[in-house]
Each structure stands twice: as C-alpha cells, then as structure tokens.
Amino acid sequence: MSIPLVYHASYSKLALPSTHRFPTSKYQLLQQYLLNNQIAKPSDFHSPEMIQVEVLKQVHQDKYVDDFIDNKLDLKVMRRIGFPWSEALLNRTLHAVSGTSLCANLAIEHGVSLHLSGGYHHAHYDFGSGFCIFNDLIVAANGMISNGKATKVLIIDCDVHQGDGTATLSSQFDNIISCSFHCLKNFPSRKPHSDHDIEFDKGIDDRHFLHSLEQVVPYLINIHQPDLILYDAGVDIHRDDDLGYLNISTAGILARDKFIFKTAKQANIPIAAVIGGGYSRNEAELTHRHSQLFIAANSIW
C-alpha cells in the first residue's frame, strides 16, 4: 500500500539566526530525500490547512492562544518557547499542528500515516517551551475523540526529552493515555508524571533501549486497549545528536520504529507518527536519521 504522508512548505520557511539550534531546514530536506530515494512519491503527500482557533482552545487557554496569534505574548514567554515571533512562525505553527490532526485522520482511514513535522510535546495549557507552542499530539487526540473517530488514544513518545506538556495536558482528558520513553538527566529539569514514564540513564545502548520498548509497548496496548496510537518518533535519542545523551545507533532507531509499527499492525490499531526532535549541524546525517521512520513503515506495510 501507499502510505499517506503529511507535509506543508511552511515547515521550513522560518528565518532564524545561523547560530540557532532549531534545524528549520530539516523538513524540506526530509521531503526531498524521501522523493529522491523513492521512499515516497509526490502523490503520497497531503497538505494540511491551518488549524482552527476554536480547536486549539479545546486544549489550550483562550488567552494564551489569542496572545500568540496576535503577537501579544510577553518576551519572557517567547524566550521560553525559543523562537522570536513572526508571521512565518504563526503560519508554520498553525499548519504543523493541523498536520498532526490530518495525520491522525488519515491513520484511521488507512491504518497508518506519517507526518513530516509534529511532536510539540513541551507545550502546556497556557505556555510553550522548548520550541513547542501548541501541543499537536493532545490537539489531535482530543479531536479524534471529540469527532467520534476514537474512544481512547495512546500517545507513545520516544523523543529523548520527556513530553512534559503532554503529561500535564493528558491528565485533563480521561481517554488520552501518555507514555514517555526518555533520558532522565535531560531537559526538562522538572518532569511531571505521564501516565507511564520509562526513564533511561545517559549512555543507554540499543539493546537496553529496545528491550524496554519490547516489554512496555505490548503491555500498554493490552491494558489500555486504545483504538488509535500517536507515535512521536524523535531521533534525538541518536548517539550523535546535539541535544541527546543516549547511545542509540541509526540501526537502533530503525529497529525501534519497525517494532512500534509491527506491534500496532498486529494489534490492528491505526497509528499516526510524527518525526519529533532531532538536532545536528550535519543536515545530511539528520535527514538520514529521520528517514528511518519512513523506511520502517514501508517495510511493515
């Protein structure tokens, strides 16, 4: 089958200083890599519209949403997010959050879908953090439940950083279950409780990481019986990532993604994946790491 992919050109149209850590070019480079290497074809891509403000306000504080859109957030709040406000940032944000919701809808329809952005798991109810403004995972999960397309959603977050915003927000929704696999001694310093937190010491290798995944994921599916999985496939777990402290190889990332997809497929649960975090000055290396998600999905479907 042809796996539906979600992408919008605004994802990489964000002018930042050359010293900025956020790799804004990676989204466009990833799309081009997938096309150049016949991992995807142009007809696979779906383009999201901007998210509706009312949808954001089902998850986030009204004032926070309005103030971000109108460029009225305090400078301290914007510094915590990590971006200067701009029309390009607003455009990118509203498309990217919508992209994860579109991805979830496509997953319900096709069994699997992948988003070439997403995973803004540090966004809380009334503030953003760590390059995350609105929590696309919670917005998508709540949207699927509100629209009657899912009754329970399991978020599996394998980014190296704990999804603290997802943890605090999911606690407000009975049918959204949060699980975070992350490095203990890493951002954020204060880690609120997810429904399930699996914490790794610095330097953990492929074998130990994959063993934990293989023990926990089937267990979560068994006890929660979700009818949709949202999967944050961050590659900042890689041993050469600029912001990660784990020792996971590229092969380990591929094995992780294959296991998640295989487990979801065997359980007959639709899965929508986002690419999550990944930080490197070497654009080619970072693109290759993110491409493992798409290679893994193609190998299972």
PDB file of C-alpha atoms in Angstrom:
ATOM      1  CA  MET A   1       0.000   0.000   0.000  1.00  0.00           C
ATOM      2  CA  SER A   2       0.981   3.625  -0.437  1.00  0.00           C
ATOM      3  CA  ILE A   3       1.378   5.233   2.985  1.00  0.00           C
ATOM      4  CA  PRO A   4      -0.205   8.705   3.276  1.00  0.00           C
ATOM      5  CA  LEU A   5       2.270  11.409   4.294  1.00  0.00           C
ATOM      6  CA  VAL A   6       1.580  14.915   5.616  1.00  0.00           C
ATOM      7  CA  TYR A   7       3.738  17.930   4.759  1.00  0.00           C
ATOM      8  CA  HIS A   8       3.455  21.689   4.252  1.00  0.00           C
ATOM      9  CA  ALA A   9       6.040  24.040   2.753  1.00  0.00           C
ATOM     10  CA  SER A  10       5.700  26.437   5.720  1.00  0.00           C
ATOM     11  CA  TYR A  11       7.521  23.938   7.978  1.00  0.00           C
ATOM     12  CA  SER A  12      10.928  25.072   6.714  1.00  0.00           C
ATOM     13  CA  LYS A  13      10.059  28.700   5.940  1.00  0.00           C
ATOM     14  CA  LEU A  14      11.271  30.078   9.245  1.00  0.00           C
ATOM     15  CA  ALA A  15      14.182  32.503   9.154  1.00  0.00           C
ATOM     16  CA  LEU A  16      16.378  32.042  12.212  1.00  0.00           C
ATOM     17  CA  PRO A  17      19.915  33.197  13.085  1.00  0.00           C
ATOM     18  CA  SER A  18      22.637  30.842  11.811  1.00  0.00           C
ATOM     19  CA  THR A  19      23.592  30.096  15.428  1.00  0.00           C
ATOM     20  CA  HIS A  20      20.064  28.972  16.361  1.00  0.00           C
ATOM     21  CA  ARG A  21      19.835  25.338  17.431  1.00  0.00           C
ATOM     22  CA  PHE A  22      16.498  24.587  15.794  1.00  0.00           C
ATOM     23  CA  PRO A  23      17.055  22.802  12.455  1.00  0.00           C
ATOM     24  CA  THR A  24      14.316  24.522  10.471  1.00  0.00           C
ATOM     25  CA  SER A  25      15.601  23.203   7.130  1.00  0.00           C
ATOM     26  CA  LYS A  26      15.162  19.535   8.039  1.00  0.00           C
ATOM     27  CA  TYR A  27      11.512  19.263   6.980  1.00  0.00           C
ATOM     28  CA  GLN A  28      12.070  20.327   3.387  1.00  0.00           C
ATOM     29  CA  LEU A  29      15.286  18.296   3.195  1.00  0.00           C
ATOM     30  CA  LEU A  30      13.467  15.224   4.500  1.00  0.00           C
ATOM     31  CA  GLN A  31      10.694  15.511   1.934  1.00  0.00           C
ATOM     32  CA  GLN A  32      13.253  15.874  -0.848  1.00  0.00           C
ATOM     33  CA  TYR A  33      15.261  12.913   0.461  1.00  0.00           C
ATOM     34  CA  LEU A  34      12.180  10.687   0.510  1.00  0.00           C
ATOM     35  CA  LEU A  35      11.350  11.635  -3.065  1.00  0.00           C
ATOM     36  CA  ASN A  36      14.920  11.372  -4.370  1.00  0.00           C
ATOM     37  CA  ASN A  37      15.369   7.912  -2.877  1.00  0.00           C
ATOM     38  CA  GLN A  38      11.975   6.572  -3.997  1.00  0.00           C
ATOM     39  CA  ILE A  39      10.894   6.123  -0.376  1.00  0.00           C
ATOM     40  CA  ALA A  40       7.851   8.232  -1.241  1.00  0.00           C
ATOM     41  CA  LYS A  41       6.240   9.658  -4.361  1.00  0.00           C
ATOM     42  CA  PRO A  42       4.571  13.057  -4.846  1.00  0.00           C
ATOM     43  CA  SER A  43       1.059  11.610  -4.775  1.00  0.00           C
ATOM     44  CA  ASP A  44       1.646  10.266  -1.238  1.00  0.00           C
ATOM     45  CA  PHE A  45       1.703  13.775   0.248  1.00  0.00           C
ATOM     46  CA  HIS A  46      -1.292  15.507   1.829  1.00  0.00           C
ATOM     47  CA  SER A  47      -1.192  19.199   2.732  1.00  0.00           C
ATOM     48  CA  PRO A  48      -2.910  20.471   5.902  1.00  0.00           C
ATOM     49  CA  GLU A  49      -4.931  23.634   6.177  1.00  0.00           C
ATOM     50  CA  MET A  50      -4.417  25.941   9.166  1.00  0.00           C
ATOM     51  CA  ILE A  51      -5.813  24.667  12.449  1.00  0.00           C
ATOM     52  CA  GLN A  52      -8.957  26.437  13.612  1.00  0.00           C
ATOM     53  CA  VAL A  53      -8.507  28.674  16.671  1.00  0.00           C
ATOM     54  CA  GLU A  54     -11.527  27.059  18.330  1.00  0.00           C
ATOM     55  CA  VAL A  55      -9.845  23.663  18.071  1.00  0.00           C
ATOM     56  CA  LEU A  56      -6.722  24.958  19.819  1.00  0.00           C
ATOM     57  CA  LYS A  57      -8.895  26.417  22.589  1.00  0.00           C
ATOM     58  CA  GLN A  58     -10.327  22.984  23.351  1.00  0.00           C
ATOM     59  CA  VAL A  59      -6.856  22.131  24.713  1.00  0.00           C
ATOM     60  CA  HIS A  60      -5.100  25.451  25.456  1.00  0.00           C
ATOM     61  CA  GLN A  61      -6.026  28.541  27.449  1.00  0.00           C
ATOM     62  CA  ASP A  62      -8.040  31.043  25.370  1.00  0.00           C
ATOM     63  CA  LYS A  63      -5.816  33.986  26.322  1.00  0.00           C
ATOM     64  CA  TYR A  64      -2.605  32.120  25.518  1.00  0.00           C
ATOM     65  CA  VAL A  65      -3.914  31.135  22.076  1.00  0.00           C
ATOM     66  CA  ASP A  66      -5.125  34.659  21.291  1.00  0.00           C
ATOM     67  CA  ASP A  67      -1.976  36.342  22.578  1.00  0.00           C
ATOM     68  CA  PHE A  68       0.290  34.129  20.485  1.00  0.00           C
ATOM     69  CA  ILE A  69      -1.754  34.681  17.330  1.00  0.00           C
ATOM     70  CA  ASP A  70      -1.882  38.464  17.920  1.00  0.00           C
ATOM     71  CA  ASN A  71       1.813  38.733  18.887  1.00  0.00           C
ATOM     72  CA  LYS A  72       0.964  39.862  22.401  1.00  0.00           C
ATOM     73  CA  LEU A  73       2.895  37.280  24.404  1.00  0.00           C
ATOM     74  CA  ASP A  74       5.415  38.623  26.893  1.00  0.00           C
ATOM     75  CA  LEU A  75       9.019  38.431  25.669  1.00  0.00           C
ATOM     76  CA  LYS A  76       9.860  36.104  28.567  1.00  0.00           C
ATOM     77  CA  VAL A  77       7.170  33.708  27.376  1.00  0.00           C
ATOM     78  CA  MET A  78       8.573  33.803  23.837  1.00  0.00           C
ATOM     79  CA  ARG A  79      12.109  33.230  25.139  1.00  0.00           C
ATOM     80  CA  ARG A  80      10.888  30.111  26.921  1.00  0.00           C
ATOM     81  CA  ILE A  81       9.454  28.899  23.610  1.00  0.00           C
ATOM     82  CA  GLY A  82      12.785  29.616  21.940  1.00  0.00           C
ATOM     83  CA  PHE A  83      11.635  31.489  18.834  1.00  0.00           C
ATOM     84  CA  PRO A  84      11.124  35.178  18.044  1.00  0.00           C
ATOM     85  CA  TRP A  85       7.543  35.841  16.957  1.00  0.00           C
ATOM     86  CA  SER A  86       6.968  36.301  13.227  1.00  0.00           C
ATOM     87  CA  GLU A  87       4.209  35.821  10.669  1.00  0.00           C
ATOM     88  CA  ALA A  88       6.216  32.884   9.331  1.00  0.00           C
ATOM     89  CA  LEU A  89       6.255  31.272  12.801  1.00  0.00           C
ATOM     90  CA  LEU A  90       2.493  31.775  13.138  1.00  0.00           C
ATOM     91  CA  ASN A  91       1.854  30.297   9.685  1.00  0.00           C
ATOM     92  CA  ARG A  92       4.155  27.360  10.336  1.00  0.00           C
ATOM     93  CA  THR A  93       2.665  26.651  13.763  1.00  0.00           C
ATOM     94  CA  LEU A  94      -0.968  26.630  12.633  1.00  0.00           C
ATOM     95  CA  HIS A  95      -0.164  24.344   9.689  1.00  0.00           C
ATOM     96  CA  ALA A  96       2.060  21.976  11.693  1.00  0.00           C
ATOM     97  CA  VAL A  97      -0.461  21.458  14.496  1.00  0.00           C
ATOM     98  CA  SER A  98      -3.161  20.863  11.899  1.00  0.00           C
ATOM     99  CA  GLY A  99      -0.817  18.439  10.126  1.00  0.00           C
ATOM    100  CA  THR A 100      -0.813  16.046  13.064  1.00  0.00           C
ATOM    101  CA  SER A 101      -4.608  16.098  13.205  1.00  0.00           C
ATOM    102  CA  LEU A 102      -4.725  15.367   9.470  1.00  0.00           C
ATOM    103  CA  CYS A 103      -2.217  12.567  10.022  1.00  0.00           C
ATOM    104  CA  ALA A 104      -4.435  11.053  12.725  1.00  0.00           C
ATOM    105  CA  ASN A 105      -7.454  11.175  10.422  1.00  0.00           C
ATOM    106  CA  LEU A 106      -5.502   9.509   7.614  1.00  0.00           C
ATOM    107  CA  ALA A 107      -4.297   6.810  10.022  1.00  0.00           C
ATOM    108  CA  ILE A 108      -7.888   5.992  10.991  1.00  0.00           C
ATOM    109  CA  GLU A 109      -8.717   5.697   7.292  1.00  0.00           C
ATOM    110  CA  HIS A 110      -5.612   3.827   6.077  1.00  0.00           C
ATOM    111  CA  GLY A 111      -4.213   2.166   9.207  1.00  0.00           C
ATOM    112  CA  VAL A 112      -1.017   4.250   9.172  1.00  0.00           C
ATOM    113  CA  SER A 113       0.071   7.782   8.338  1.00  0.00           C
ATOM    114  CA  LEU A 114       3.287   9.774   8.839  1.00  0.00           C
ATOM    115  CA  HIS A 115       3.780  13.494   9.455  1.00  0.00           C
ATOM    116  CA  LEU A 116       6.991  15.246   8.385  1.00  0.00           C
ATOM    117  CA  SER A 117       6.732  17.503  11.443  1.00  0.00           C
ATOM    118  CA  GLY A 118       4.981  17.375  14.816  1.00  0.00           C
ATOM    119  CA  GLY A 119       5.781  16.175  18.291  1.00  0.00           C
ATOM    120  CA  TYR A 120       5.422  19.525  20.080  1.00  0.00           C
ATOM    121  CA  HIS A 121       5.246  17.833  23.440  1.00  0.00           C
ATOM    122  CA  HIS A 122       6.684  20.642  25.609  1.00  0.00           C
ATOM    123  CA  ALA A 123       3.640  22.863  25.015  1.00  0.00           C
ATOM    124  CA  HIS A 124       1.473  23.213  28.140  1.00  0.00           C
ATOM    125  CA  TYR A 125      -2.018  24.588  28.748  1.00  0.00           C
ATOM    126  CA  ASP A 126      -1.020  28.244  28.988  1.00  0.00           C
ATOM    127  CA  PHE A 127       2.618  28.439  27.895  1.00  0.00           C
ATOM    128  CA  GLY A 128       5.059  26.992  25.406  1.00  0.00           C
ATOM    129  CA  SER A 129       8.562  25.662  25.905  1.00  0.00           C
ATOM    130  CA  GLY A 130      11.446  24.013  24.074  1.00  0.00           C
ATOM    131  CA  PHE A 131      10.444  25.071  20.528  1.00  0.00           C
ATOM    132  CA  CYS A 132       6.840  23.940  21.166  1.00  0.00           C
ATOM    133  CA  ILE A 133       3.923  26.400  21.059  1.00  0.00           C
ATOM    134  CA  PHE A 134       0.762  24.263  20.860  1.00  0.00           C
ATOM    135  CA  ASN A 135       0.645  20.562  21.719  1.00  0.00           C
ATOM    136  CA  ASP A 136      -0.259  18.917  18.422  1.00  0.00           C
ATOM    137  CA  LEU A 137      -0.394  15.431  19.987  1.00  0.00           C
ATOM    138  CA  ILE A 138      -3.074  16.375  22.510  1.00  0.00           C
ATOM    139  CA  VAL A 139      -4.941  18.515  19.978  1.00  0.00           C
ATOM    140  CA  ALA A 140      -5.037  15.581  17.539  1.00  0.00           C
ATOM    141  CA  ALA A 141      -6.001  13.039  20.199  1.00  0.00           C
ATOM    142  CA  ASN A 142      -8.778  15.243  21.570  1.00  0.00           C
ATOM    143  CA  GLY A 143     -10.010  15.934  18.057  1.00  0.00           C
ATOM    144  CA  MET A 144     -10.290  12.242  17.219  1.00  0.00           C
ATOM    145  CA  ILE A 145     -12.234  11.582  20.430  1.00  0.00           C
ATOM    146  CA  SER A 146     -14.468  14.643  20.046  1.00  0.00           C
ATOM    147  CA  ASN A 147     -15.300  13.658  16.462  1.00  0.00           C
ATOM    148  CA  GLY A 148     -16.167  10.111  17.481  1.00  0.00           C
ATOM    149  CA  LYS A 149     -13.332   8.585  15.439  1.00  0.00           C
ATOM    150  CA  ALA A 150     -11.624   7.171  18.529  1.00  0.00           C
ATOM    151  CA  THR A 151     -12.677   6.409  22.086  1.00  0.00           C
ATOM    152  CA  LYS A 152      -9.198   6.090  23.596  1.00  0.00           C
ATOM    153  CA  VAL A 153      -5.852   7.347  22.264  1.00  0.00           C
ATOM    154  CA  LEU A 154      -2.423   6.142  23.393  1.00  0.00           C
ATOM    155  CA  ILE A 155       0.492   8.544  22.900  1.00  0.00           C
ATOM    156  CA  ILE A 156       3.843   6.745  22.693  1.00  0.00           C
ATOM    157  CA  ASP A 157       6.616   9.328  22.935  1.00  0.00           C
ATOM    158  CA  CYS A 158      10.145   8.122  22.144  1.00  0.00           C
ATOM    159  CA  ASP A 159      11.786  11.542  21.881  1.00  0.00           C
ATOM    160  CA  VAL A 160      14.865  11.807  24.124  1.00  0.00           C
ATOM    161  CA  HIS A 161      13.183  14.576  26.140  1.00  0.00           C
ATOM    162  CA  GLN A 162      10.215  13.880  28.374  1.00  0.00           C
ATOM    163  CA  GLY A 163       6.906  15.110  26.984  1.00  0.00           C
ATOM    164  CA  ASP A 164       6.126  17.298  29.976  1.00  0.00           C
ATOM    165  CA  GLY A 165       3.402  19.286  28.238  1.00  0.00           C
ATOM    166  CA  THR A 166       1.779  16.084  27.040  1.00  0.00           C
ATOM    167  CA  ALA A 167       1.935  14.759  30.602  1.00  0.00           C
ATOM    168  CA  THR A 168       0.191  17.777  32.150  1.00  0.00           C
ATOM    169  CA  LEU A 169      -2.389  18.133  29.379  1.00  0.00           C
ATOM    170  CA  SER A 170      -3.287  14.444  29.084  1.00  0.00           C
ATOM    171  CA  SER A 171      -4.113  14.399  32.788  1.00  0.00           C
ATOM    172  CA  GLN A 172      -7.117  16.592  31.924  1.00  0.00           C
ATOM    173  CA  PHE A 173      -8.510  14.037  29.468  1.00  0.00           C
ATOM    174  CA  ASP A 174      -9.603  10.617  30.728  1.00  0.00           C
ATOM    175  CA  ASN A 175      -9.267   8.889  27.353  1.00  0.00           C
ATOM    176  CA  ILE A 176      -5.813  10.181  26.365  1.00  0.00           C
ATOM    177  CA  ILE A 177      -3.025   7.992  27.760  1.00  0.00           C
ATOM    178  CA  SER A 178       0.528   9.364  27.779  1.00  0.00           C
ATOM    179  CA  CYS A 179       3.684   7.249  27.757  1.00  0.00           C
ATOM    180  CA  SER A 180       7.154   8.784  27.562  1.00  0.00           C
ATOM    181  CA  PHE A 181      10.447   6.948  26.960  1.00  0.00           C
ATOM    182  CA  HIS A 182      13.182   9.493  27.699  1.00  0.00           C
ATOM    183  CA  CYS A 183      16.588  10.324  29.154  1.00  0.00           C
ATOM    184  CA  LEU A 184      16.293  11.070  32.875  1.00  0.00           C
ATOM    185  CA  LYS A 185      19.118  13.630  33.065  1.00  0.00           C
ATOM    186  CA  ASN A 186      17.963  15.865  30.238  1.00  0.00           C
ATOM    187  CA  PHE A 187      15.513  18.689  29.507  1.00  0.00           C
ATOM    188  CA  PRO A 188      13.064  19.430  31.064  1.00  0.00           C
ATOM    189  CA  SER A 189      14.593  19.562  34.531  1.00  0.00           C
ATOM    190  CA  ARG A 190      11.161  19.241  36.167  1.00  0.00           C
ATOM    191  CA  LYS A 191       9.272  16.251  34.811  1.00  0.00           C
ATOM    192  CA  PRO A 192       5.574  15.982  35.680  1.00  0.00           C
ATOM    193  CA  HIS A 193       4.170  12.473  35.711  1.00  0.00           C
ATOM    194  CA  SER A 194       2.948  10.972  32.459  1.00  0.00           C
ATOM    195  CA  ASP A 195       0.570   8.036  32.790  1.00  0.00           C
ATOM    196  CA  HIS A 196       3.694   5.948  32.127  1.00  0.00           C
ATOM    197  CA  ASP A 197       7.294   7.209  32.298  1.00  0.00           C
ATOM    198  CA  ILE A 198      10.205   4.992  31.247  1.00  0.00           C
ATOM    199  CA  GLU A 199      13.422   6.800  32.139  1.00  0.00           C
ATOM    200  CA  PHE A 200      16.886   5.919  30.846  1.00  0.00           C
ATOM    201  CA  ASP A 201      20.291   6.765  32.230  1.00  0.00           C
ATOM    202  CA  LYS A 202      22.722   8.625  30.000  1.00  0.00           C
ATOM    203  CA  GLY A 203      24.568   6.423  27.515  1.00  0.00           C
ATOM    204  CA  ILE A 204      21.976   3.633  27.307  1.00  0.00           C
ATOM    205  CA  ASP A 205      22.586   1.498  24.197  1.00  0.00           C
ATOM    206  CA  ASP A 206      20.397  -0.130  21.529  1.00  0.00           C
ATOM    207  CA  ARG A 207      19.981  -3.413  23.361  1.00  0.00           C
ATOM    208  CA  HIS A 208      18.735  -1.927  26.626  1.00  0.00           C
ATOM    209  CA  PHE A 209      16.523   0.643  24.907  1.00  0.00           C
ATOM    210  CA  LEU A 210      14.856  -1.881  22.619  1.00  0.00           C
ATOM    211  CA  HIS A 211      14.403  -4.383  25.445  1.00  0.00           C
ATOM    212  CA  SER A 212      12.429  -1.789  27.445  1.00  0.00           C
ATOM    213  CA  LEU A 213      10.342  -0.916  24.417  1.00  0.00           C
ATOM    214  CA  GLU A 214       9.546  -4.566  23.731  1.00  0.00           C
ATOM    215  CA  GLN A 215       8.434  -5.091  27.317  1.00  0.00           C
ATOM    216  CA  VAL A 216       6.355  -1.940  27.740  1.00  0.00           C
ATOM    217  CA  VAL A 217       4.539  -1.238  24.459  1.00  0.00           C
ATOM    218  CA  PRO A 218       2.602  -4.538  24.205  1.00  0.00           C
ATOM    219  CA  TYR A 219       1.728  -4.193  27.893  1.00  0.00           C
ATOM    220  CA  LEU A 220       0.322  -0.679  27.347  1.00  0.00           C
ATOM    221  CA  ILE A 221      -1.760  -1.818  24.403  1.00  0.00           C
ATOM    222  CA  ASN A 222      -3.067  -4.751  26.417  1.00  0.00           C
ATOM    223  CA  ILE A 223      -4.106  -2.756  29.482  1.00  0.00           C
ATOM    224  CA  HIS A 224      -5.437   0.362  27.737  1.00  0.00           C
ATOM    225  CA  GLN A 225      -6.934  -1.138  24.541  1.00  0.00           C
ATOM    226  CA  PRO A 226      -6.564   2.095  22.526  1.00  0.00           C
ATOM    227  CA  ASP A 227      -8.150   2.449  19.112  1.00  0.00           C
ATOM    228  CA  LEU A 228      -5.528   4.955  17.920  1.00  0.00           C
ATOM    229  CA  ILE A 229      -1.806   5.330  18.621  1.00  0.00           C
ATOM    230  CA  LEU A 230       0.031   8.628  18.197  1.00  0.00           C
ATOM    231  CA  TYR A 231       3.751   7.930  17.968  1.00  0.00           C
ATOM    232  CA  ASP A 232       6.452  10.571  18.484  1.00  0.00           C
ATOM    233  CA  ALA A 233       9.494   9.120  16.700  1.00  0.00           C
ATOM    234  CA  GLY A 234      12.115  11.636  17.818  1.00  0.00           C
ATOM    235  CA  VAL A 235      15.636  10.827  16.611  1.00  0.00           C
ATOM    236  CA  ASP A 236      17.378  12.896  19.291  1.00  0.00           C
ATOM    237  CA  ILE A 237      17.979   9.558  21.019  1.00  0.00           C
ATOM    238  CA  HIS A 238      20.806   9.110  18.465  1.00  0.00           C
ATOM    239  CA  ARG A 239      24.331   8.872  19.885  1.00  0.00           C
ATOM    240  CA  ASP A 240      25.481  11.865  17.787  1.00  0.00           C
ATOM    241  CA  ASP A 241      22.508  14.149  18.459  1.00  0.00           C
ATOM    242  CA  ASP A 242      23.458  17.614  19.716  1.00  0.00           C
ATOM    243  CA  LEU A 243      20.828  17.621  22.491  1.00  0.00           C
ATOM    244  CA  GLY A 244      20.538  13.943  23.422  1.00  0.00           C
ATOM    245  CA  TYR A 245      22.612  11.884  25.834  1.00  0.00           C
ATOM    246  CA  LEU A 246      21.717   8.341  24.804  1.00  0.00           C
ATOM    247  CA  ASN A 247      23.862   5.954  22.756  1.00  0.00           C
ATOM    248  CA  ILE A 248      21.380   4.736  20.157  1.00  0.00           C
ATOM    249  CA  SER A 249      22.594   3.939  16.640  1.00  0.00           C
ATOM    250  CA  THR A 250      20.802   4.603  13.362  1.00  0.00           C
ATOM    251  CA  ALA A 251      20.113   0.870  13.169  1.00  0.00           C
ATOM    252  CA  GLY A 252      18.631   1.095  16.663  1.00  0.00           C
ATOM    253  CA  ILE A 253      16.265   3.854  15.533  1.00  0.00           C
ATOM    254  CA  LEU A 254      15.144   1.730  12.574  1.00  0.00           C
ATOM    255  CA  ALA A 255      14.584  -1.276  14.861  1.00  0.00           C
ATOM    256  CA  ARG A 256      12.584   0.906  17.293  1.00  0.00           C
ATOM    257  CA  ASP A 257      10.321   2.221  14.555  1.00  0.00           C
ATOM    258  CA  LYS A 258       9.817  -1.216  12.996  1.00  0.00           C
ATOM    259  CA  PHE A 259       8.836  -2.661  16.366  1.00  0.00           C
ATOM    260  CA  ILE A 260       6.319   0.104  17.085  1.00  0.00           C
ATOM    261  CA  PHE A 261       4.715  -0.244  13.651  1.00  0.00           C
ATOM    262  CA  LYS A 262       4.707  -4.038  13.740  1.00  0.00           C
ATOM    263  CA  THR A 263       3.119  -4.096  17.204  1.00  0.00           C
ATOM    264  CA  ALA A 264       0.395  -1.627  16.183  1.00  0.00           C
ATOM    265  CA  LYS A 265      -0.345  -3.530  12.981  1.00  0.00           C
ATOM    266  CA  GLN A 266      -0.527  -6.894  14.748  1.00  0.00           C
ATOM    267  CA  ALA A 267      -2.965  -5.385  17.250  1.00  0.00           C
ATOM    268  CA  ASN A 268      -4.965  -3.859  14.368  1.00  0.00           C
ATOM    269  CA  ILE A 269      -4.633  -0.362  15.858  1.00  0.00           C
ATOM    270  CA  PRO A 270      -4.262   2.631  13.495  1.00  0.00           C
ATOM    271  CA  ILE A 271      -1.024   4.532  14.091  1.00  0.00           C
ATOM    272  CA  ALA A 272      -0.129   8.132  13.234  1.00  0.00           C
ATOM    273  CA  ALA A 273       3.551   9.010  13.579  1.00  0.00           C
ATOM    274  CA  VAL A 274       5.301  12.383  13.829  1.00  0.00           C
ATOM    275  CA  ILE A 275       9.041  12.880  13.343  1.00  0.00           C
ATOM    276  CA  GLY A 276       9.675  14.671  16.651  1.00  0.00           C
ATOM    277  CA  GLY A 277      13.039  16.054  17.693  1.00  0.00           C
ATOM    278  CA  GLY A 278      16.428  15.680  16.096  1.00  0.00           C
ATOM    279  CA  TYR A 279      19.315  18.123  16.291  1.00  0.00           C
ATOM    280  CA  SER A 280      22.525  18.161  14.281  1.00  0.00           C
ATOM    281  CA  ARG A 281      24.593  20.677  12.332  1.00  0.00           C
ATOM    282  CA  ASN A 282      25.097  17.897   9.783  1.00  0.00           C
ATOM    283  CA  GLU A 283      21.931  18.194   7.722  1.00  0.00           C
ATOM    284  CA  ALA A 284      22.557  15.042   5.679  1.00  0.00           C
ATOM    285  CA  GLU A 285      23.048  12.919   8.790  1.00  0.00           C
ATOM    286  CA  LEU A 286      19.917  14.307  10.442  1.00  0.00           C
ATOM    287  CA  THR A 287      17.836  13.712   7.323  1.00  0.00           C
ATOM    288  CA  HIS A 288      19.069  10.119   7.161  1.00  0.00           C
ATOM    289  CA  ARG A 289      18.101   9.521  10.801  1.00  0.00           C
ATOM    290  CA  HIS A 290      14.577  10.864  10.283  1.00  0.00           C
ATOM    291  CA  SER A 291      14.176   8.790   7.110  1.00  0.00           C
ATOM    292  CA  GLN A 292      14.358   5.580   9.151  1.00  0.00           C
ATOM    293  CA  LEU A 293      10.733   6.141  10.240  1.00  0.00           C
ATOM    294  CA  PHE A 294       9.560   6.058   6.639  1.00  0.00           C
ATOM    295  CA  ILE A 295      11.742   3.086   5.731  1.00  0.00           C
ATOM    296  CA  ALA A 296      10.356   1.235   8.752  1.00  0.00           C
ATOM    297  CA  ALA A 297       6.741   1.989   7.823  1.00  0.00           C
ATOM    298  CA  ASN A 298       7.283   0.842   4.240  1.00  0.00           C
ATOM    299  CA  SER A 299       8.817  -2.399   5.474  1.00  0.00           C
ATOM    300  CA  ILE A 300       5.778  -3.201   7.647  1.00  0.00           C
ATOM    301  CA  TRP A 301       3.061  -2.017   5.267  1.00  0.00           C
TER     302      TRP A 301
END
